[in-house]
Amino acid sequence: MESVKERLSPLTNEQVEQYDRDGYILIKKGCSHDLIDVFNAHIHTIRSADVMPEWAAVEPEDRFKLRVFNPHLHDGFALQMMKLPIVRGALAQIMGDEAVGVQSMYFYKEPGSKGQAAHQDYFYIRNNPNTMVAGYIALEEIDEENGCLWVIPGSHKHGLLKHGKVKRVNEHEPWTDETEGIDLSKEITIRMEKGDILFFHNLLVHSSGRNRSENRWRKSYVCHYIRQDSEIEREDLKRKIPLYDRL
């Protein structure tokens, strides 16, 4: 019988406690610059092709604007980025059991583009039992100028909040939804260096700002994971991707 590769335990007990308390944890330098550079070049090659594969295809003028949705289902490199050993280990420590991948998104955020208003991921992706965690890899330096994330520490303990229309349409995309009934002045910035990995709870209230830079992008690879015994309600996200390889 094949055995499963041993799992890493990259988080300290204090970090696990911080995640439980705040709803997020940032691992510094969790992914090497070399790997990120090759991954960015790989996705750039796919979107630069004269004929893009169907799963990544967009209008030519949008090839470096619109996200690549669920590349892990079609591309081996994107799949392995979802399954990084440090990610598998951290998620198991947070969840108490093996995690499985359910969604991936390679984000472009060009200069001048809007962010997403404060929201909770669970509003869009219901899962039962509720165990979903986002893993956000910074593919370059991310700060307030180019549209970093903002979070409200501890907001995951409020449960699912009501969501309504976006209020600041000059700052945020109007087609999304915005949390209501919480003090958004409590949001704090999450600045990330290239290679940092942010894990956050699916009930954590978070947002992103407009990219105000003149020539800086904000590329990131964001995957969603659930505990292996959880189930996603959405039909398009029901496929579970194990994060371990067998020997």
CSV table of C-alpha atoms in Angstrom, one decimal:
chain,number,residue,atom,x,y,z
A,1,MET,CA,0.0,0.0,0.0
A,2,GLU,CA,1.3,3.5,-0.9
A,3,SER,CA,1.9,5.8,2.0
A,4,VAL,CA,1.3,9.5,2.2
A,5,LYS,CA,4.2,11.9,2.4
A,6,GLU,CA,5.0,13.3,5.9
A,7,ARG,CA,3.3,16.6,6.6
A,8,LEU,CA,5.2,19.8,7.6
A,9,SER,CA,4.2,21.8,10.7
A,10,PRO,CA,5.3,25.3,9.8
A,11,LEU,CA,3.2,27.2,12.4
A,12,THR,CA,4.1,27.7,16.0
A,13,ASN,CA,1.5,27.2,18.7
A,14,GLU,CA,1.4,31.0,19.1
A,15,GLN,CA,0.7,31.4,15.4
A,16,VAL,CA,-2.2,28.9,15.6
A,17,GLU,CA,-3.6,30.7,18.6
A,18,GLN,CA,-3.2,34.0,16.7
A,19,TYR,CA,-5.2,32.6,13.8
A,20,ASP,CA,-8.0,31.4,16.2
A,21,ARG,CA,-8.1,34.9,17.8
A,22,ASP,CA,-7.7,37.2,14.8
A,23,GLY,CA,-8.9,35.0,11.9
A,24,TYR,CA,-5.7,35.3,9.9
A,25,ILE,CA,-2.0,34.5,10.0
A,26,LEU,CA,0.8,35.7,7.8
A,27,ILE,CA,3.8,33.5,7.0
A,28,LYS,CA,6.8,35.5,5.9
A,29,LYS,CA,8.8,34.3,2.9
A,30,GLY,CA,6.7,31.1,2.6
A,31,CYS,CA,7.4,30.8,-1.1
A,32,SER,CA,10.7,31.3,-2.9
A,33,HIS,CA,11.2,34.2,-5.3
A,34,ASP,CA,12.6,31.8,-7.9
A,35,LEU,CA,9.4,29.7,-7.9
A,36,ILE,CA,7.2,32.8,-8.0
A,37,ASP,CA,9.2,34.2,-11.0
A,38,VAL,CA,8.8,31.0,-12.9
A,39,PHE,CA,5.1,30.8,-12.1
A,40,ASN,CA,4.5,34.4,-13.1
A,41,ALA,CA,6.3,33.8,-16.4
A,42,HIS,CA,4.3,30.6,-16.9
A,43,ILE,CA,1.0,32.3,-16.6
A,44,HIS,CA,2.2,35.2,-18.7
A,45,THR,CA,3.1,32.8,-21.5
A,46,ILE,CA,-0.4,31.2,-21.3
A,47,ARG,CA,-2.1,34.6,-21.5
A,48,SER,CA,0.4,35.9,-24.2
A,49,ALA,CA,-0.3,33.1,-26.7
A,50,ASP,CA,-1.9,34.0,-30.0
A,51,VAL,CA,-4.5,31.4,-29.3
A,52,MET,CA,-5.1,31.1,-25.5
A,53,PRO,CA,-6.3,27.7,-24.1
A,54,GLU,CA,-10.1,27.8,-23.7
A,55,TRP,CA,-9.9,27.6,-19.9
A,56,ALA,CA,-7.7,30.8,-19.8
A,57,ALA,CA,-9.2,32.6,-22.7
A,58,VAL,CA,-10.4,36.2,-22.5
A,59,GLU,CA,-10.6,39.1,-25.0
A,60,PRO,CA,-7.1,40.2,-26.1
A,61,GLU,CA,-7.4,43.6,-24.4
A,62,ASP,CA,-8.2,41.8,-21.1
A,63,ARG,CA,-5.5,39.2,-21.2
A,64,PHE,CA,-3.5,40.9,-18.4
A,65,LYS,CA,-6.5,42.4,-16.6
A,66,LEU,CA,-9.0,39.6,-15.8
A,67,ARG,CA,-8.2,36.8,-13.4
A,68,VAL,CA,-7.4,33.3,-14.4
A,69,PHE,CA,-10.1,31.3,-12.8
A,70,ASN,CA,-9.4,27.7,-11.4
A,71,PRO,CA,-6.2,27.2,-13.3
A,72,HIS,CA,-5.4,24.2,-11.0
A,73,LEU,CA,-8.0,22.2,-12.9
A,74,HIS,CA,-6.2,22.5,-16.2
A,75,ASP,CA,-2.6,23.4,-15.5
A,76,GLY,CA,0.0,21.2,-13.7
A,77,PHE,CA,2.1,24.2,-12.4
A,78,ALA,CA,-1.0,25.9,-10.9
A,79,LEU,CA,-2.0,22.7,-9.3
A,80,GLN,CA,1.4,22.2,-7.6
A,81,MET,CA,1.3,25.9,-6.4
A,82,MET,CA,-2.0,25.0,-4.7
A,83,LYS,CA,-0.4,22.0,-3.1
A,84,LEU,CA,2.8,23.6,-1.7
A,85,PRO,CA,4.0,21.6,1.3
A,86,ILE,CA,4.1,24.6,3.6
A,87,VAL,CA,0.5,25.4,2.6
A,88,ARG,CA,-0.7,21.8,3.3
A,89,GLY,CA,1.1,21.8,6.7
A,90,ALA,CA,-0.2,25.2,7.9
A,91,LEU,CA,-3.8,24.3,6.8
A,92,ALA,CA,-3.7,21.0,8.7
A,93,GLN,CA,-2.5,22.8,11.8
A,94,ILE,CA,-5.3,25.4,11.5
A,95,MET,CA,-8.0,22.9,10.6
A,96,GLY,CA,-6.9,19.9,12.7
A,97,ASP,CA,-7.0,17.6,9.7
A,98,GLU,CA,-5.9,17.3,6.1
A,99,ALA,CA,-7.2,20.1,3.8
A,100,VAL,CA,-8.3,19.8,0.2
A,101,GLY,CA,-8.3,22.5,-2.5
A,102,VAL,CA,-11.6,23.6,-4.1
A,103,GLN,CA,-10.8,26.9,-5.9
A,104,SER,CA,-7.8,28.8,-7.3
A,105,MET,CA,-7.5,32.3,-8.9
A,106,TYR,CA,-4.5,34.0,-10.4
A,107,PHE,CA,-5.2,37.7,-10.0
A,108,TYR,CA,-4.0,40.6,-12.1
A,109,LYS,CA,-4.6,44.1,-10.6
A,110,GLU,CA,-3.4,46.6,-13.0
A,111,PRO,CA,-2.6,50.2,-12.1
A,112,GLY,CA,-5.8,52.2,-11.7
A,113,SER,CA,-8.1,49.2,-11.2
A,114,LYS,CA,-10.6,49.1,-8.4
A,115,GLY,CA,-10.6,46.8,-5.4
A,116,GLN,CA,-13.3,44.7,-3.8
A,117,ALA,CA,-15.5,46.0,-1.0
A,118,ALA,CA,-15.4,44.5,2.5
A,119,HIS,CA,-17.0,41.0,2.4
A,120,GLN,CA,-16.8,37.5,3.8
A,121,ASP,CA,-15.8,34.6,1.5
A,122,TYR,CA,-18.5,32.4,3.1
A,123,PHE,CA,-21.1,34.7,1.6
A,124,TYR,CA,-20.1,33.4,-1.8
A,125,ILE,CA,-18.9,29.9,-1.0
A,126,ARG,CA,-21.0,28.1,1.6
A,127,ASN,CA,-19.5,24.9,3.1
A,128,ASN,CA,-20.6,22.4,5.7
A,129,PRO,CA,-19.2,22.0,8.2
A,130,ASN,CA,-17.7,25.5,7.8
A,131,THR,CA,-13.9,25.0,7.6
A,132,MET,CA,-12.9,27.1,4.6
A,133,VAL,CA,-9.6,29.0,4.6
A,134,ALA,CA,-8.1,31.2,1.9
A,135,GLY,CA,-4.4,30.9,1.1
A,136,TYR,CA,-3.1,34.1,-0.5
A,137,ILE,CA,0.4,34.1,-2.0
A,138,ALA,CA,1.9,37.5,-2.8
A,139,LEU,CA,3.5,37.3,-6.3
A,140,GLU,CA,5.1,40.7,-5.8
A,141,GLU,CA,5.3,43.4,-3.2
A,142,ILE,CA,1.8,44.4,-2.1
A,143,ASP,CA,1.0,47.6,-0.1
A,144,GLU,CA,-1.5,50.4,0.2
A,145,GLU,CA,-0.3,52.0,-3.1
A,146,ASN,CA,-1.1,49.0,-5.3
A,147,GLY,CA,-4.2,47.7,-3.5
A,148,CYS,CA,-3.3,45.5,-0.6
A,149,LEU,CA,-5.8,43.7,1.6
A,150,TRP,CA,-7.5,45.2,4.6
A,151,VAL,CA,-8.9,43.1,7.4
A,152,ILE,CA,-10.8,43.5,10.6
A,153,PRO,CA,-9.1,41.2,13.2
A,154,GLY,CA,-11.5,39.0,15.1
A,155,SER,CA,-14.4,39.7,12.8
A,156,HIS,CA,-14.7,36.0,11.9
A,157,LYS,CA,-16.3,35.5,15.3
A,158,HIS,CA,-19.4,37.6,14.4
A,159,GLY,CA,-20.8,34.9,12.1
A,160,LEU,CA,-22.1,35.6,8.6
A,161,LEU,CA,-23.1,39.3,8.3
A,162,LYS,CA,-25.7,40.8,6.0
A,163,HIS,CA,-24.3,41.9,2.6
A,164,GLY,CA,-25.7,44.7,0.5
A,165,LYS,CA,-24.8,47.1,-2.3
A,166,VAL,CA,-21.3,48.5,-2.6
A,167,LYS,CA,-21.2,52.1,-1.3
A,168,ARG,CA,-17.8,53.5,-2.6
A,169,VAL,CA,-18.1,52.7,-6.2
A,170,ASN,CA,-15.1,54.9,-7.0
A,171,GLU,CA,-13.0,52.6,-4.9
A,172,HIS,CA,-14.6,49.2,-5.2
A,173,GLU,CA,-16.1,47.2,-8.0
A,174,PRO,CA,-19.9,47.8,-8.0
A,175,TRP,CA,-20.9,44.3,-9.1
A,176,THR,CA,-19.8,42.7,-5.8
A,177,ASP,CA,-21.4,42.8,-2.4
A,178,GLU,CA,-20.4,44.6,0.8
A,179,THR,CA,-20.8,43.6,4.5
A,180,GLU,CA,-23.2,45.6,6.6
A,181,GLY,CA,-23.5,46.1,10.4
A,182,ILE,CA,-19.8,46.2,11.2
A,183,ASP,CA,-17.4,49.2,11.9
A,184,LEU,CA,-15.1,49.3,8.8
A,185,SER,CA,-12.9,51.9,10.5
A,186,LYS,CA,-11.4,48.9,12.4
A,187,GLU,CA,-9.9,47.6,9.2
A,188,ILE,CA,-6.1,47.3,9.2
A,189,THR,CA,-3.7,46.9,6.2
A,190,ILE,CA,-1.9,43.7,5.4
A,191,ARG,CA,1.3,44.6,3.7
A,192,MET,CA,3.0,41.7,2.0
A,193,GLU,CA,6.4,41.1,0.5
A,194,LYS,CA,6.9,38.9,-2.5
A,195,GLY,CA,6.6,35.2,-1.3
A,196,ASP,CA,4.6,35.9,1.8
A,197,ILE,CA,1.5,33.7,2.4
A,198,LEU,CA,-1.6,34.9,4.1
A,199,PHE,CA,-4.1,32.5,5.5
A,200,PHE,CA,-7.5,33.8,6.6
A,201,HIS,CA,-10.9,32.5,7.8
A,202,ASN,CA,-13.8,32.6,5.4
A,203,LEU,CA,-15.8,34.7,7.8
A,204,LEU,CA,-13.1,37.3,8.2
A,205,VAL,CA,-14.2,40.7,6.9
A,206,HIS,CA,-11.7,41.8,4.3
A,207,SER,CA,-11.4,44.1,1.4
A,208,SER,CA,-8.9,45.5,-1.1
A,209,GLY,CA,-8.3,49.1,-2.3
A,210,ARG,CA,-7.9,50.6,-5.7
A,211,ASN,CA,-4.5,50.3,-7.2
A,212,ARG,CA,-3.3,53.9,-7.1
A,213,SER,CA,0.2,53.3,-8.5
A,214,GLU,CA,1.3,54.5,-11.9
A,215,ASN,CA,3.2,51.4,-13.0
A,216,ARG,CA,2.9,48.7,-10.3
A,217,TRP,CA,0.7,45.6,-10.7
A,218,ARG,CA,-0.6,43.6,-7.8
A,219,LYS,CA,-0.4,39.9,-8.8
A,220,SER,CA,-1.4,37.2,-6.4
A,221,TYR,CA,-2.4,33.5,-6.4
A,222,VAL,CA,-5.4,32.8,-4.1
A,223,CYS,CA,-6.7,29.4,-3.3
A,224,HIS,CA,-9.5,28.2,-1.2
A,225,TYR,CA,-9.4,25.1,0.9
A,226,ILE,CA,-11.8,23.1,3.1
A,227,ARG,CA,-11.2,20.3,5.6
A,228,GLN,CA,-11.4,17.0,3.8
A,229,ASP,CA,-14.7,16.0,5.5
A,230,SER,CA,-16.4,19.3,4.5
A,231,GLU,CA,-18.6,19.8,1.5
A,232,ILE,CA,-19.1,22.9,-0.8
A,233,GLU,CA,-22.7,23.8,-1.7
A,234,ARG,CA,-21.8,25.3,-5.1
A,235,GLU,CA,-21.9,22.8,-7.9
A,236,ASP,CA,-18.9,24.3,-9.7
A,237,LEU,CA,-16.6,23.9,-6.7
A,238,LYS,CA,-17.5,20.4,-5.5
A,239,ARG,CA,-14.3,18.8,-6.8
A,240,LYS,CA,-11.8,18.2,-4.0
A,241,ILE,CA,-8.1,18.3,-4.6
A,242,PRO,CA,-5.9,16.4,-2.1
A,243,LEU,CA,-2.8,18.3,-1.1
A,244,TYR,CA,-0.6,15.3,-0.4
A,245,ASP,CA,1.3,13.1,-2.8
A,246,ARG,CA,1.8,9.4,-2.3
A,247,LEU,CA,5.3,7.9,-2.0
